[in-house]
Amino acid sequence: MELAYYSDYAVRLVNTEEPVRGKDALTSVEAVRDLFGASQSAARRATDSDVTRFRSIRARLRAVFEAADAGDETLAVDLLNSLLLEFPVSPQISGHDFRDDDGRPLWHMHLADHPSNATAGYAAIAAMGLAFHLTEYGVDRLGLCEAAPCRNAYLDTSTNRSRRYCSDRCATRANVAAYRARKRREADLSENTGLAADSTQPSIAHGERPAPRGR
């Protein structure tokens, strides 16, 4: 398994909250367990106490994305390093569940955590995955959706570093909003231009005839 895969752990956790909309999906131990995906053994360690702890880690991970999105590379790295120091992992070679045609293990790198609780385990994997993604692709590959009021986190894997939105839905919504705004500006400009043209015509008092044009 690619170590950068674990960066999705960070994105999933950060996006359980929509601060601008005042929405928070991380309200129960079941929501915490869902974040682990297929790693059910790790999910079973979660308790009600992890809800609050997960929210704390979420805020720290969002701060990494915010710093990266603002172009402050040093701050993004410093914030991520603090998480790596607090929640260490041990990279290990693993071959479970993957076999080649001859039945031999397909060896790959795996992150083994040694957590005191579910939050520590998740935070360690999320931080390490995000660190691998950052160092492999660059800090500017960590972004926050530009489609207000979304601001979901995303990892830019485009070939030309052009991603600006967390999903196709947000991209479509932003494009529609931009199109409508452009049409409004064009309509306003057309109306104002028409008024300006009218104002250049000479005024004629009631009952007067226009002066004849010179020949």
PDB file of N, CA, C and O in Angstrom, residues 122-158:
ATOM      1  N   TYR A 122      -5.359   7.056  14.960  1.00  0.00           N
ATOM      2  CA  TYR A 122      -5.830   7.733  13.749  1.00  0.00           C
ATOM      3  C   TYR A 122      -4.972   8.955  13.429  1.00  0.00           C
ATOM      4  O   TYR A 122      -4.596   9.194  12.275  1.00  0.00           O
ATOM      5  N   ALA A 123      -4.656   9.743  14.462  1.00  0.00           N
ATOM      6  CA  ALA A 123      -3.855  10.947  14.269  1.00  0.00           C
ATOM      7  C   ALA A 123      -2.473  10.608  13.719  1.00  0.00           C
ATOM      8  O   ALA A 123      -1.943  11.310  12.845  1.00  0.00           O
ATOM      9  N   ALA A 124      -1.883   9.527  14.208  1.00  0.00           N
ATOM     10  CA  ALA A 124      -0.556   9.123  13.746  1.00  0.00           C
ATOM     11  C   ALA A 124      -0.580   8.783  12.261  1.00  0.00           C
ATOM     12  O   ALA A 124       0.290   9.223  11.492  1.00  0.00           O
ATOM     13  N   ILE A 125      -1.582   8.020  11.842  1.00  0.00           N
ATOM     14  CA  ILE A 125      -1.676   7.611  10.439  1.00  0.00           C
ATOM     15  C   ILE A 125      -1.994   8.803   9.543  1.00  0.00           C
ATOM     16  O   ILE A 125      -1.403   8.975   8.471  1.00  0.00           O
ATOM     17  N   ALA A 126      -2.928   9.647   9.976  1.00  0.00           N
ATOM     18  CA  ALA A 126      -3.316  10.809   9.176  1.00  0.00           C
ATOM     19  C   ALA A 126      -2.142  11.762   8.997  1.00  0.00           C
ATOM     20  O   ALA A 126      -1.891  12.267   7.895  1.00  0.00           O
ATOM     21  N   ALA A 127      -1.419  12.039  10.080  1.00  0.00           N
ATOM     22  CA  ALA A 127      -0.289  12.972  10.009  1.00  0.00           C
ATOM     23  C   ALA A 127       0.833  12.420   9.138  1.00  0.00           C
ATOM     24  O   ALA A 127       1.418  13.149   8.329  1.00  0.00           O
ATOM     25  N   MET A 128       1.141  11.138   9.287  1.00  0.00           N
ATOM     26  CA  MET A 128       2.209  10.551   8.478  1.00  0.00           C
ATOM     27  C   MET A 128       1.827  10.523   6.999  1.00  0.00           C
ATOM     28  O   MET A 128       2.637  10.845   6.118  1.00  0.00           O
ATOM     29  N   GLY A 129       0.584  10.164   6.715  1.00  0.00           N
ATOM     30  CA  GLY A 129       0.132  10.150   5.326  1.00  0.00           C
ATOM     31  C   GLY A 129       0.198  11.522   4.699  1.00  0.00           C
ATOM     32  O   GLY A 129       0.632  11.684   3.550  1.00  0.00           O
ATOM     33  N   LEU A 130      -0.220  12.528   5.454  1.00  0.00           N
ATOM     34  CA  LEU A 130      -0.198  13.896   4.948  1.00  0.00           C
ATOM     35  C   LEU A 130       1.246  14.370   4.746  1.00  0.00           C
ATOM     36  O   LEU A 130       1.553  15.085   3.789  1.00  0.00           O
ATOM     37  N   ALA A 131       2.129  13.934   5.628  1.00  0.00           N
ATOM     38  CA  ALA A 131       3.534  14.301   5.505  1.00  0.00           C
ATOM     39  C   ALA A 131       4.150  13.708   4.241  1.00  0.00           C
ATOM     40  O   ALA A 131       4.918  14.378   3.531  1.00  0.00           O
ATOM     41  N   PHE A 132       3.835  12.459   3.941  1.00  0.00           N
ATOM     42  CA  PHE A 132       4.334  11.838   2.716  1.00  0.00           C
ATOM     43  C   PHE A 132       3.800  12.565   1.489  1.00  0.00           C
ATOM     44  O   PHE A 132       4.516  12.801   0.522  1.00  0.00           O
ATOM     45  N   HIS A 133       2.518  12.931   1.515  1.00  0.00           N
ATOM     46  CA  HIS A 133       1.925  13.633   0.374  1.00  0.00           C
ATOM     47  C   HIS A 133       2.581  14.999   0.195  1.00  0.00           C
ATOM     48  O   HIS A 133       2.888  15.411  -0.931  1.00  0.00           O
ATOM     49  N   LEU A 134       2.789  15.699   1.292  1.00  0.00           N
ATOM     50  CA  LEU A 134       3.375  17.041   1.242  1.00  0.00           C
ATOM     51  C   LEU A 134       4.800  16.997   0.682  1.00  0.00           C
ATOM     52  O   LEU A 134       5.157  17.814  -0.180  1.00  0.00           O
ATOM     53  N   THR A 135       5.603  16.066   1.169  1.00  0.00           N
ATOM     54  CA  THR A 135       6.995  16.012   0.726  1.00  0.00           C
ATOM     55  C   THR A 135       7.126  15.450  -0.685  1.00  0.00           C
ATOM     56  O   THR A 135       8.076  15.780  -1.397  1.00  0.00           O
ATOM     57  N   GLU A 136       6.190  14.626  -1.106  1.00  0.00           N
ATOM     58  CA  GLU A 136       6.246  14.031  -2.443  1.00  0.00           C
ATOM     59  C   GLU A 136       5.767  14.996  -3.512  1.00  0.00           C
ATOM     60  O   GLU A 136       6.352  15.094  -4.595  1.00  0.00           O
ATOM     61  N   TYR A 137       4.680  15.736  -3.219  1.00  0.00           N
ATOM     62  CA  TYR A 137       4.046  16.556  -4.247  1.00  0.00           C
ATOM     63  C   TYR A 137       4.148  18.068  -4.002  1.00  0.00           C
ATOM     64  O   TYR A 137       3.913  18.851  -4.918  1.00  0.00           O
ATOM     65  N   GLY A 138       4.459  18.481  -2.788  1.00  0.00           N
ATOM     66  CA  GLY A 138       4.581  19.900  -2.493  1.00  0.00           C
ATOM     67  C   GLY A 138       3.463  20.417  -1.610  1.00  0.00           C
ATOM     68  O   GLY A 138       2.345  19.893  -1.624  1.00  0.00           O
ATOM     69  N   VAL A 139       3.747  21.461  -0.855  1.00  0.00           N
ATOM     70  CA  VAL A 139       2.773  22.036   0.065  1.00  0.00           C
ATOM     71  C   VAL A 139       1.568  22.602  -0.684  1.00  0.00           C
ATOM     72  O   VAL A 139       0.436  22.560  -0.184  1.00  0.00           O
ATOM     73  N   ASP A 140       1.812  23.118  -1.895  1.00  0.00           N
ATOM     74  CA  ASP A 140       0.715  23.721  -2.641  1.00  0.00           C
ATOM     75  C   ASP A 140      -0.290  22.710  -3.166  1.00  0.00           C
ATOM     76  O   ASP A 140      -1.279  23.078  -3.790  1.00  0.00           O
ATOM     77  N   ARG A 141      -0.036  21.420  -2.906  1.00  0.00           N
ATOM     78  CA  ARG A 141      -0.994  20.383  -3.278  1.00  0.00           C
ATOM     79  C   ARG A 141      -2.047  20.157  -2.198  1.00  0.00           C
ATOM     80  O   ARG A 141      -2.952  19.347  -2.367  1.00  0.00           O
ATOM     81  N   LEU A 142      -1.925  20.866  -1.087  1.00  0.00           N
ATOM     82  CA  LEU A 142      -2.937  20.820  -0.032  1.00  0.00           C
ATOM     83  C   LEU A 142      -3.806  22.061  -0.179  1.00  0.00           C
ATOM     84  O   LEU A 142      -3.299  23.180  -0.159  1.00  0.00           O
ATOM     85  N   GLY A 143      -5.098  21.877  -0.357  1.00  0.00           N
ATOM     86  CA  GLY A 143      -5.941  23.038  -0.589  1.00  0.00           C
ATOM     87  C   GLY A 143      -7.271  22.985   0.128  1.00  0.00           C
ATOM     88  O   GLY A 143      -7.659  21.958   0.689  1.00  0.00           O
ATOM     89  N   LEU A 144      -7.955  24.129   0.102  1.00  0.00           N
ATOM     90  CA  LEU A 144      -9.307  24.254   0.629  1.00  0.00           C
ATOM     91  C   LEU A 144     -10.207  24.728  -0.504  1.00  0.00           C
ATOM     92  O   LEU A 144      -9.840  25.620  -1.273  1.00  0.00           O
ATOM     93  N   CYS A 145     -11.360  24.128  -0.606  1.00  0.00           N
ATOM     94  CA  CYS A 145     -12.281  24.392  -1.707  1.00  0.00           C
ATOM     95  C   CYS A 145     -12.595  25.883  -1.815  1.00  0.00           C
ATOM     96  O   CYS A 145     -12.903  26.541  -0.819  1.00  0.00           O
ATOM     97  N   GLU A 146     -12.538  26.406  -3.046  1.00  0.00           N
ATOM     98  CA  GLU A 146     -12.802  27.826  -3.277  1.00  0.00           C
ATOM     99  C   GLU A 146     -14.286  28.127  -3.473  1.00  0.00           C
ATOM    100  O   GLU A 146     -14.658  29.295  -3.621  1.00  0.00           O
ATOM    101  N   ALA A 147     -15.114  27.092  -3.490  1.00  0.00           N
ATOM    102  CA  ALA A 147     -16.551  27.303  -3.689  1.00  0.00           C
ATOM    103  C   ALA A 147     -17.198  27.648  -2.356  1.00  0.00           C
ATOM    104  O   ALA A 147     -17.601  26.777  -1.593  1.00  0.00           O
ATOM    105  N   ALA A 148     -17.286  28.939  -2.068  1.00  0.00           N
ATOM    106  CA  ALA A 148     -17.899  29.370  -0.802  1.00  0.00           C
ATOM    107  C   ALA A 148     -19.355  28.925  -0.755  1.00  0.00           C
ATOM    108  O   ALA A 148     -20.046  28.928  -1.771  1.00  0.00           O
ATOM    109  N   PRO A 149     -19.822  28.483   0.425  1.00  0.00           N
ATOM    110  CA  PRO A 149     -19.110  28.482   1.713  1.00  0.00           C
ATOM    111  C   PRO A 149     -18.499  27.134   2.062  1.00  0.00           C
ATOM    112  O   PRO A 149     -18.327  26.831   3.233  1.00  0.00           O
ATOM    113  N   CYS A 150     -18.144  26.314   1.084  1.00  0.00           N
ATOM    114  CA  CYS A 150     -17.713  24.941   1.336  1.00  0.00           C
ATOM    115  C   CYS A 150     -16.450  24.871   2.195  1.00  0.00           C
ATOM    116  O   CYS A 150     -16.505  24.495   3.361  1.00  0.00           O
ATOM    117  N   ARG A 151     -15.301  25.184   1.625  1.00  0.00           N
ATOM    118  CA  ARG A 151     -14.005  25.170   2.318  1.00  0.00           C
ATOM    119  C   ARG A 151     -13.602  23.779   2.793  1.00  0.00           C
ATOM    120  O   ARG A 151     -12.879  23.637   3.793  1.00  0.00           O
ATOM    121  N   ASN A 152     -14.055  22.744   2.103  1.00  0.00           N
ATOM    122  CA  ASN A 152     -13.584  21.393   2.396  1.00  0.00           C
ATOM    123  C   ASN A 152     -12.123  21.254   1.984  1.00  0.00           C
ATOM    124  O   ASN A 152     -11.668  21.892   1.034  1.00  0.00           O
ATOM    125  N   ALA A 153     -11.403  20.373   2.678  1.00  0.00           N
ATOM    126  CA  ALA A 153     -10.012  20.111   2.334  1.00  0.00           C
ATOM    127  C   ALA A 153      -9.941  19.145   1.160  1.00  0.00           C
ATOM    128  O   ALA A 153     -10.832  18.317   0.962  1.00  0.00           O
ATOM    129  N   TYR A 154      -8.869  19.265   0.381  1.00  0.00           N
ATOM    130  CA  TYR A 154      -8.639  18.314  -0.710  1.00  0.00           C
ATOM    131  C   TYR A 154      -7.141  18.201  -0.967  1.00  0.00           C
ATOM    132  O   TYR A 154      -6.348  19.053  -0.548  1.00  0.00           O
ATOM    133  N   LEU A 155      -6.758  17.131  -1.666  1.00  0.00           N
ATOM    134  CA  LEU A 155      -5.378  16.919  -2.078  1.00  0.00           C
ATOM    135  C   LEU A 155      -5.333  17.023  -3.597  1.00  0.00           C
ATOM    136  O   LEU A 155      -6.021  16.284  -4.295  1.00  0.00           O
ATOM    137  N   ASP A 156      -4.558  17.951  -4.102  1.00  0.00           N
ATOM    138  CA  ASP A 156      -4.487  18.181  -5.539  1.00  0.00           C
ATOM    139  C   ASP A 156      -3.548  17.163  -6.177  1.00  0.00           C
ATOM    140  O   ASP A 156      -2.342  17.180  -5.944  1.00  0.00           O
ATOM    141  N   THR A 157      -4.102  16.271  -6.987  1.00  0.00           N
ATOM    142  CA  THR A 157      -3.296  15.279  -7.697  1.00  0.00           C
ATOM    143  C   THR A 157      -3.317  15.529  -9.203  1.00  0.00           C
ATOM    144  O   THR A 157      -2.914  14.662  -9.977  1.00  0.00           O
ATOM    145  N   SER A 158      -3.780  16.707  -9.617  1.00  0.00           N
ATOM    146  CA  SER A 158      -3.818  17.036 -11.048  1.00  0.00           C
ATOM    147  C   SER A 158      -2.396  17.188 -11.586  1.00  0.00           C
ATOM    148  O   SER A 158      -1.460  17.487 -10.840  1.00  0.00           O
TER     149      SER A 158
END
